[in-house]
mmCIF file of C-alpha atoms and ligand atoms in Angstrom:
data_model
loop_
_atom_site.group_PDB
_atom_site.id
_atom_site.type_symbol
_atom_site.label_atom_id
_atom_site.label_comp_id
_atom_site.label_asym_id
_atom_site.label_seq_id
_atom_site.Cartn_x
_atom_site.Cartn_y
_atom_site.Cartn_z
ATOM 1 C CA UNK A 1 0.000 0.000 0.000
ATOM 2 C CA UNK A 2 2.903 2.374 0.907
ATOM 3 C CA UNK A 3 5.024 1.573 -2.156
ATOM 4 C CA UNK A 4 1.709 2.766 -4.165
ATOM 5 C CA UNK A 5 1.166 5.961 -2.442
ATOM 6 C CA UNK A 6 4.630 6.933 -3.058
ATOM 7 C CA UNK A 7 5.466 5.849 -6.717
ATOM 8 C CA UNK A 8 5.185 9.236 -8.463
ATOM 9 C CA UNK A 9 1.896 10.026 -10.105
ATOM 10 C CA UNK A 10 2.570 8.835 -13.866
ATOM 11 C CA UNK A 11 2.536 12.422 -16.280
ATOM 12 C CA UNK A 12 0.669 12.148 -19.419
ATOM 13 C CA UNK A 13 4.539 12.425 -21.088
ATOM 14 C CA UNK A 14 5.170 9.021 -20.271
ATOM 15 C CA UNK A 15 2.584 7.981 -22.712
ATOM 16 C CA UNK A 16 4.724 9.410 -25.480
ATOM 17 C CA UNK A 17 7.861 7.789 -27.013
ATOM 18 C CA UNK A 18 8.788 11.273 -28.692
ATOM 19 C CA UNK A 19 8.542 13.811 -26.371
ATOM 20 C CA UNK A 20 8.572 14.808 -22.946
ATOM 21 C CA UNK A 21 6.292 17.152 -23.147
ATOM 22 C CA UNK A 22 6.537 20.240 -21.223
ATOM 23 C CA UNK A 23 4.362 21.852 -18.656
ATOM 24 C CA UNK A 24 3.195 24.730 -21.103
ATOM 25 C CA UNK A 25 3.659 25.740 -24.484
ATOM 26 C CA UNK A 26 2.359 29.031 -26.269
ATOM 27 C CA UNK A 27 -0.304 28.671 -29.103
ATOM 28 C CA UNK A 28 -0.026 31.356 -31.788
ATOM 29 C CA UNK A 29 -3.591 31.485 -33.005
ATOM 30 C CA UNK A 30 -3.365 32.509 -36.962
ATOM 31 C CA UNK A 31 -7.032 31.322 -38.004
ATOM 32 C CA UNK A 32 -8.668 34.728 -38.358
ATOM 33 C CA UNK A 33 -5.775 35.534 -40.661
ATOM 34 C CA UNK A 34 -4.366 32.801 -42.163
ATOM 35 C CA UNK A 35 -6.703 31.273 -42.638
ATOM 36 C CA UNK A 36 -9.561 33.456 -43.429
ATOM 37 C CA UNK A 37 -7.270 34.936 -46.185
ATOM 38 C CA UNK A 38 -7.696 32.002 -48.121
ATOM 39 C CA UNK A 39 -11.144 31.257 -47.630
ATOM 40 C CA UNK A 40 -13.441 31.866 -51.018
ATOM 41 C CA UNK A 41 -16.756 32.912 -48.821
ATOM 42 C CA UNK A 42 -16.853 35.973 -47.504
ATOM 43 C CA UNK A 43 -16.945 36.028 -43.608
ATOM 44 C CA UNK A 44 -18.591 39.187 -42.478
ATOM 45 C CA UNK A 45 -16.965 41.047 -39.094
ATOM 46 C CA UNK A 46 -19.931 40.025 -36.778
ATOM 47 C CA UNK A 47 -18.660 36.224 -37.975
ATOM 48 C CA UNK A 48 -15.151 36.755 -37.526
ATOM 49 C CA UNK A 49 -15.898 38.419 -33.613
ATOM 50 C CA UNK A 50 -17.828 35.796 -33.131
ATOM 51 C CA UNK A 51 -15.324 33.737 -33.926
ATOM 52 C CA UNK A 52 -12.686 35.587 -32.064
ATOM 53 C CA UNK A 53 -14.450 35.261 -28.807
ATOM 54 C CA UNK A 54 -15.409 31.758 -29.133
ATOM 55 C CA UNK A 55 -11.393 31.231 -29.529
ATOM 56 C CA UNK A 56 -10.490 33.590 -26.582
ATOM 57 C CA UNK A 57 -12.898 31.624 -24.724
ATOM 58 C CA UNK A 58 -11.504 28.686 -25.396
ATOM 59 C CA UNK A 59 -8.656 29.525 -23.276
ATOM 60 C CA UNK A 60 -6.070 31.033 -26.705
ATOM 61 C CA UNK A 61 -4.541 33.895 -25.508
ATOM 62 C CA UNK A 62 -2.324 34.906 -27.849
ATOM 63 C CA UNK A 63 -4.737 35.723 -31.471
ATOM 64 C CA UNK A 64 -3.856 37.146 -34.763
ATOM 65 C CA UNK A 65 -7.194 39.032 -36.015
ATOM 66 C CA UNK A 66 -6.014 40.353 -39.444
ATOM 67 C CA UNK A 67 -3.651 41.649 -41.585
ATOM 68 C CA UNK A 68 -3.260 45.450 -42.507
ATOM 69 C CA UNK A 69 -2.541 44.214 -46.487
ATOM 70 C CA UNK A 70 -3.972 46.568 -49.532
ATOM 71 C CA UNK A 71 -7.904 45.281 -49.826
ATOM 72 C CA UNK A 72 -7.403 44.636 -53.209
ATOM 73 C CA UNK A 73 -4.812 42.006 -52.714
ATOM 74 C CA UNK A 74 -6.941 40.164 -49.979
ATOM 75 C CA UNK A 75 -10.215 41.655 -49.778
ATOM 76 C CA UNK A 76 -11.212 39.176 -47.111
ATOM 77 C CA UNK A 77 -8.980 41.091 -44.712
ATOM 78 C CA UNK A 78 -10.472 44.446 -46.005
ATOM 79 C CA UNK A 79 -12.748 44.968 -42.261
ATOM 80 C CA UNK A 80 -9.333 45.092 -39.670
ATOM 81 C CA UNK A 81 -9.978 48.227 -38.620
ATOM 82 C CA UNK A 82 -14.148 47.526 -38.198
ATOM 83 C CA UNK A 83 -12.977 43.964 -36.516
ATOM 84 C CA UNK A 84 -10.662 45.079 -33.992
ATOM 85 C CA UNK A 85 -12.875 47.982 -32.833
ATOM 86 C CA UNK A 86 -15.624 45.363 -32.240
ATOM 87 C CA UNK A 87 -13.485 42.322 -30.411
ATOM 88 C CA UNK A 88 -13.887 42.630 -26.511
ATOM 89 C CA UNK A 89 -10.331 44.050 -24.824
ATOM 90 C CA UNK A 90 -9.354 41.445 -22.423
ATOM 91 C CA UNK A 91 -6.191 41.617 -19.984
ATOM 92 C CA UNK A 92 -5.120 37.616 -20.822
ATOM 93 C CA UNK A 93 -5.849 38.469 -24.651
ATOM 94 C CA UNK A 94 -2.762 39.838 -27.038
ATOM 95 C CA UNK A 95 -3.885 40.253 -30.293
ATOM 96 C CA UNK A 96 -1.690 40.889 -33.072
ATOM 97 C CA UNK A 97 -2.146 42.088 -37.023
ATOM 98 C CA UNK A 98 -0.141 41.429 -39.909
ATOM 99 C CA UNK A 99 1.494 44.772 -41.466
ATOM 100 C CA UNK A 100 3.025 44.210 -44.914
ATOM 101 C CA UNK A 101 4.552 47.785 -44.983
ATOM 102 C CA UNK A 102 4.039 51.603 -43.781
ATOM 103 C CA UNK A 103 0.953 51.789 -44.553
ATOM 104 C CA UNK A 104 -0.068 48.587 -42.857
ATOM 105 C CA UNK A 105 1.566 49.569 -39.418
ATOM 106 C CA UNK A 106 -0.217 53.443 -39.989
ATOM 107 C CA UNK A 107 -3.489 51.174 -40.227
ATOM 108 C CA UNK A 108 -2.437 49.256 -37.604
ATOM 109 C CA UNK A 109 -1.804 52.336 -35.020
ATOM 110 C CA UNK A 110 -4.795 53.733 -35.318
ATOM 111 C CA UNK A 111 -6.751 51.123 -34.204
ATOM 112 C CA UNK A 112 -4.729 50.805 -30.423
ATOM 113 C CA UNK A 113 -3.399 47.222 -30.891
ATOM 114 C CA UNK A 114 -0.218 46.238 -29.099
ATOM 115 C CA UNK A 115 1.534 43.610 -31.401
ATOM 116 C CA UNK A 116 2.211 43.798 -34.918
ATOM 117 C CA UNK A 117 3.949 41.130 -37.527
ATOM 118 C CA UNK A 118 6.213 41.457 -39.948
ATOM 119 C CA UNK A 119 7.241 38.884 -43.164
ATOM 120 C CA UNK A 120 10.305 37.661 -44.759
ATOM 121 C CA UNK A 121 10.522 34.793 -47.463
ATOM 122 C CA UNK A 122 13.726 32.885 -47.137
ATOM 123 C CA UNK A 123 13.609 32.196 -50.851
ATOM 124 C CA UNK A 124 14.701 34.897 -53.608
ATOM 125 C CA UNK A 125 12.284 33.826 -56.123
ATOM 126 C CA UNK A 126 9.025 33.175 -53.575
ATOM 127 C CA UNK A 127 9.828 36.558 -51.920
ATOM 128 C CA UNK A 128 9.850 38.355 -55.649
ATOM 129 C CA UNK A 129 6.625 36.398 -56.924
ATOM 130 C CA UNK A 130 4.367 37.037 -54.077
ATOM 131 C CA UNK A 131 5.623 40.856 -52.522
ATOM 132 C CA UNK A 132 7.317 41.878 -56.131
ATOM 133 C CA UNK A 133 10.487 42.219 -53.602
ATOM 134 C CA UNK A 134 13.479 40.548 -53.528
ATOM 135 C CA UNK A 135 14.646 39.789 -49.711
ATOM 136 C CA UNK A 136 17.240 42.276 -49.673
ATOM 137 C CA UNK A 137 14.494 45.235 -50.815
ATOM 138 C CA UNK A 138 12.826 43.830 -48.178
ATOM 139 C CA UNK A 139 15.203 43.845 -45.506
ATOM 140 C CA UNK A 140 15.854 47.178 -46.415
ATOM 141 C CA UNK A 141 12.102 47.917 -45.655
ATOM 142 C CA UNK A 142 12.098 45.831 -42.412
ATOM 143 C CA UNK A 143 14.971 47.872 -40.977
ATOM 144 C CA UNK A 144 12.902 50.711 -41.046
ATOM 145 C CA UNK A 145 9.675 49.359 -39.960
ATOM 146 C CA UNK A 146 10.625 47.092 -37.164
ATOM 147 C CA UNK A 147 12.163 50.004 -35.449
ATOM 148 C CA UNK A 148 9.507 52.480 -36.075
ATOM 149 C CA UNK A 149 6.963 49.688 -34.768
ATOM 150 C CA UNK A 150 9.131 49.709 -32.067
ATOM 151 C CA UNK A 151 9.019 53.509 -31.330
ATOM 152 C CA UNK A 152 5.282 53.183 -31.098
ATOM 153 C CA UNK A 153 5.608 50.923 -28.772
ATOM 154 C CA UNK A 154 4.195 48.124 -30.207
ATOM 155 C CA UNK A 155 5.542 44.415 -29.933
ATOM 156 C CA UNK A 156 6.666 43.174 -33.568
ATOM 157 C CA UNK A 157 6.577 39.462 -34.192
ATOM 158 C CA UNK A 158 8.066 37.938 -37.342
ATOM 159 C CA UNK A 159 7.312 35.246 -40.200
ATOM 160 C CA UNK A 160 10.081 33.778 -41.917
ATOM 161 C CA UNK A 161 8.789 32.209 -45.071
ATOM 162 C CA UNK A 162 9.493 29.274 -47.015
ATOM 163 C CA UNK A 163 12.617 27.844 -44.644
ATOM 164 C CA UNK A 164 11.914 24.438 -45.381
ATOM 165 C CA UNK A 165 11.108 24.797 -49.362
ATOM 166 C CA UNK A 166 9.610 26.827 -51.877
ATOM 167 C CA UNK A 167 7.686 25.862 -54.530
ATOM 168 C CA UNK A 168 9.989 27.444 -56.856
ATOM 169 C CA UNK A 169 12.841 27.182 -55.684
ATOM 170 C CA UNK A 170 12.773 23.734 -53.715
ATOM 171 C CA UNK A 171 15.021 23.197 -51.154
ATOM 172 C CA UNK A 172 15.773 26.553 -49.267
ATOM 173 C CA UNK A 173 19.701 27.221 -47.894
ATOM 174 C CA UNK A 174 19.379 26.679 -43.959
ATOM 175 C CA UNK A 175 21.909 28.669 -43.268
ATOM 176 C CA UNK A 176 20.618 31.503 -45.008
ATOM 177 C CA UNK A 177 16.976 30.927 -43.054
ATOM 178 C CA UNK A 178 18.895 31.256 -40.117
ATOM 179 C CA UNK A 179 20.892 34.164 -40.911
ATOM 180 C CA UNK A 180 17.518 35.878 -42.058
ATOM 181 C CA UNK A 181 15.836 35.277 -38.889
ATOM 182 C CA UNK A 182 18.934 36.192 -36.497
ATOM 183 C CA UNK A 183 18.928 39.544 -38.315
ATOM 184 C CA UNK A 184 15.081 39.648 -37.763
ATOM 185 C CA UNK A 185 15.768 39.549 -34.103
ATOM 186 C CA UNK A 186 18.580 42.049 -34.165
ATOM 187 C CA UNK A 187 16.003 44.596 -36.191
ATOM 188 C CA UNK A 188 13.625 44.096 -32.889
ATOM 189 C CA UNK A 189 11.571 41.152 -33.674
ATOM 190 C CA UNK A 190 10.710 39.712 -30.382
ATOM 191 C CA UNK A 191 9.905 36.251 -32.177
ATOM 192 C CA UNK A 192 10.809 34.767 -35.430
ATOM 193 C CA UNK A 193 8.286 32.053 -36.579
ATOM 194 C CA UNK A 194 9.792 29.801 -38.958
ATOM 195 C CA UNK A 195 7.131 28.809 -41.053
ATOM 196 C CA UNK A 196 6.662 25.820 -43.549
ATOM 197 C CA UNK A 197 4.472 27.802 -45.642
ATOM 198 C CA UNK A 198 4.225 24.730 -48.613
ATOM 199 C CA UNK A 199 4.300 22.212 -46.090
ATOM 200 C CA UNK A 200 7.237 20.021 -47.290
ATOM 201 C CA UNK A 201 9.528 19.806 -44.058
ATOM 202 C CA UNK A 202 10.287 16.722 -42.641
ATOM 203 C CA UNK A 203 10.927 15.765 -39.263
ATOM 204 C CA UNK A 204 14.639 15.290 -40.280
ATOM 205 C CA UNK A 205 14.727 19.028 -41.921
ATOM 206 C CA UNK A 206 12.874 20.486 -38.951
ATOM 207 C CA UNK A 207 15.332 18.986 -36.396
ATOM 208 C CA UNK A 208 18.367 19.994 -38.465
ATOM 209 C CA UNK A 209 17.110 23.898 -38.893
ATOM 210 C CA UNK A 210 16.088 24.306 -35.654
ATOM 211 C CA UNK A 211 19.766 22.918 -34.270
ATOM 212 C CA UNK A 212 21.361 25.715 -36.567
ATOM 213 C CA UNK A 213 18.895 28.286 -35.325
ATOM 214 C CA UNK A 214 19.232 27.284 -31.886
ATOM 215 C CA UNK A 215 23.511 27.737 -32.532
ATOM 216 C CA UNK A 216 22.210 32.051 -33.147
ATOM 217 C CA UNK A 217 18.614 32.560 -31.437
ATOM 218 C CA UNK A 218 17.668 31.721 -28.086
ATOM 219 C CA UNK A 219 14.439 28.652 -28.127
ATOM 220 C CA UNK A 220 12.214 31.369 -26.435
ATOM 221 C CA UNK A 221 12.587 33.588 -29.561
ATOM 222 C CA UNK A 222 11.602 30.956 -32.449
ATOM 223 C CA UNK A 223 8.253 29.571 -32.981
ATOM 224 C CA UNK A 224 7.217 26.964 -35.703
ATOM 225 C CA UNK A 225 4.353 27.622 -38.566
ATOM 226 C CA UNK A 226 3.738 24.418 -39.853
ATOM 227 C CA UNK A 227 1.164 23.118 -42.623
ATOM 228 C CA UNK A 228 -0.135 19.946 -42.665
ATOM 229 C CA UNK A 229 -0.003 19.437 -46.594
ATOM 230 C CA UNK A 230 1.584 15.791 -46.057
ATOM 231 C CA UNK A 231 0.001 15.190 -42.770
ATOM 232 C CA UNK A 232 3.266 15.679 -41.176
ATOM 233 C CA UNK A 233 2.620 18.821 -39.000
ATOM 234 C CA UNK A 234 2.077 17.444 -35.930
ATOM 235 C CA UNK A 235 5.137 15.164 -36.252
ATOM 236 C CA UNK A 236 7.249 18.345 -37.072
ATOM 237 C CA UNK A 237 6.086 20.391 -34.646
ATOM 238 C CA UNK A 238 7.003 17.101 -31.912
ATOM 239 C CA UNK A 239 10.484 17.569 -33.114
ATOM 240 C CA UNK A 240 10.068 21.099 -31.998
ATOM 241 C CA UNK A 241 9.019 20.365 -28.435
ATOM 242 C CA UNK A 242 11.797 18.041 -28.309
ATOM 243 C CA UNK A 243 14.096 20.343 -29.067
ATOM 244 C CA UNK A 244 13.175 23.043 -26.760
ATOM 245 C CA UNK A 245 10.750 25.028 -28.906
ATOM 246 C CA UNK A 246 7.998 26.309 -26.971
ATOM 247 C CA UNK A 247 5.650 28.504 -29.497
ATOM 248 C CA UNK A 248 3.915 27.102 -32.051
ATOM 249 C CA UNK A 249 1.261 28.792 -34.747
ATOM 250 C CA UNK A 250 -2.095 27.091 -34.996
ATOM 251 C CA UNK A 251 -4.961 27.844 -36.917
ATOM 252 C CA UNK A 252 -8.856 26.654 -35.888
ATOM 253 C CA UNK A 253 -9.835 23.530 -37.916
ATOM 254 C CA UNK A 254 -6.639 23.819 -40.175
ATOM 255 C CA UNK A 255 -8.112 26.893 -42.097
ATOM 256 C CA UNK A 256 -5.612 28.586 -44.212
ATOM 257 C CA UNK A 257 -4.560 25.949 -47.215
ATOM 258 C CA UNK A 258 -1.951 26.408 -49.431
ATOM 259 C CA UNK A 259 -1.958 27.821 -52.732
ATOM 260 C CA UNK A 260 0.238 25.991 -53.847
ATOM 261 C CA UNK A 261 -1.036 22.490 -53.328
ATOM 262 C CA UNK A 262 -5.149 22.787 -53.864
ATOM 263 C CA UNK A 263 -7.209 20.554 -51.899
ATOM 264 C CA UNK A 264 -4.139 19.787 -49.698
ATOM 265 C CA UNK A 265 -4.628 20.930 -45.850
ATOM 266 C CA UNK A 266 -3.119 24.108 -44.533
ATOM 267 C CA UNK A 267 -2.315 25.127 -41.119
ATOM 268 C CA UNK A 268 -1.744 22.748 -38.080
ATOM 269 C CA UNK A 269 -4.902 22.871 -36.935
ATOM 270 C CA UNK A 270 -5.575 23.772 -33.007
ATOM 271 C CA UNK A 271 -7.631 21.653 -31.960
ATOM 272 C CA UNK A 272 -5.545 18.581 -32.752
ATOM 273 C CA UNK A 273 -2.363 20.332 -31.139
HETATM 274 MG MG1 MG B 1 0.109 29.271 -42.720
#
């Protein structure tokens, strides 16, 4: 009876052979954006606050509600300003908004929120065929946003695009993915998320990338944003935990897929993390 009592109450880790999972983790919730962005319909604001509180009240704290991008190029987005004015303010809540440029973090200002993200691609060619910038022009832009985010006092996060491939380019240096999210923490990022934005990593690839990151960027800075186009995201992002990482982007019932593989799934989805 004694030996019972004091044989130490078995942790739900045990059950895994991967992982020892820790006591907490931070989910980056990216639905509202990510994934709306790609949805065809048309989700009016009263849906997406609707939305937003059923997923604050479901215990995610940290919530990305838009992105600050031209309305032409994703008219979906076009109600930021209208959304964040409606969603309740609450103290556990930090909700964040994609700004592509200037004019995204002057949007972005106005409307009182206190975390902003930025993007990178790691690859030339995805970087020039979806922002019509190569990485360097876009450094160049970075190094004066980040800061004047800063100056407003807002928190900037970042995405770093295409690490683990790019449709065009297929297979993506590492070492220049790291060196592009080092120098997005030296600009003032808080957090680099190092995203698999086709969806071809591999646990191998993940574990080998986030070793060389981990060599420059402290765990607490990098997050993972992986797709589930292979049905691999899960398994990834376990290679992640393993290795110390800590933050990982989710989006509500996997919305967000990828363009470049139709009918494929998109984002991790939340529930199942
Ligand atoms: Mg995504």
């Amino acid at each position: 009876h004694r030996d019972l009592h004091s044989f130490p109450t078995r942790r739900s880790s045990d059950l895994y052979f991967l992982v020892d999972l820790p006591d907490h983790v931070d989910l980056y919730e990216v639905g509202l954006r990510d994934g709306l962005q790609s949805e065809t319909a048309a989700i009016d604001t009263q849906g997406k606050v609707e939305l937003a509180i059923a997923l604050m009240d479901a215990g995610l704290s940290r919530i990305e509600a838009t992105s600050f991008v031209s309305p032409k190029r994703i008219p979906q987005l076009a109600d930021g300003e209208e959304l964040l004015a409606r969603l309740p303010h609450r103290s556990n809540v930090r909700l964040s908004a994609v700004v592509p440029n200037a004019k995204g973090l002057e949007r972005a200002c106005r409307t009182g929120i206190g975390e902003v993200a930025v993007l990178l691609s790691a690859s030339e060619t995805f970087s020039q065929r979806n922002t019509n910038v190569s990485i360097a022009g876009m450094l160049s832009a970075l190094e004066a946003l980040i800061p004047a985010a800063r100056e407003k006092g807002l928190s900037v996060r970042a995405y770093l695009s295409a690490v683990w491939g790019c449709p065009y380019e297929g297979a993506v240096d590492p070492d220049r993915a790291v060196r592009l999210a080092e120098r997005l923490i030296d600009l003032g990022c808080y957090e680099v998320s190092l995203s698999d934005t086709i969806g071809v990593a591999t646990p191998a690839a993940v574990r080998m990338l986030v070793e060389r990151a981990l060599d420059r960027i402290p765990a607490k800075r990098i997050a993972l944003h992986l797709h589930d186009t292979r049905g691999l995201a899960l398994t990834n992002l376990a290679v992640g935990l393993d290795m110390g990482i800590r933050t990982f982007d989710a989006s509500i019932g996997g919305l967000g897929g990828c363009p470049y593989a139709p009918g494929a799934s998109g984002n991790v989805a939340t529930e199942d993390l």
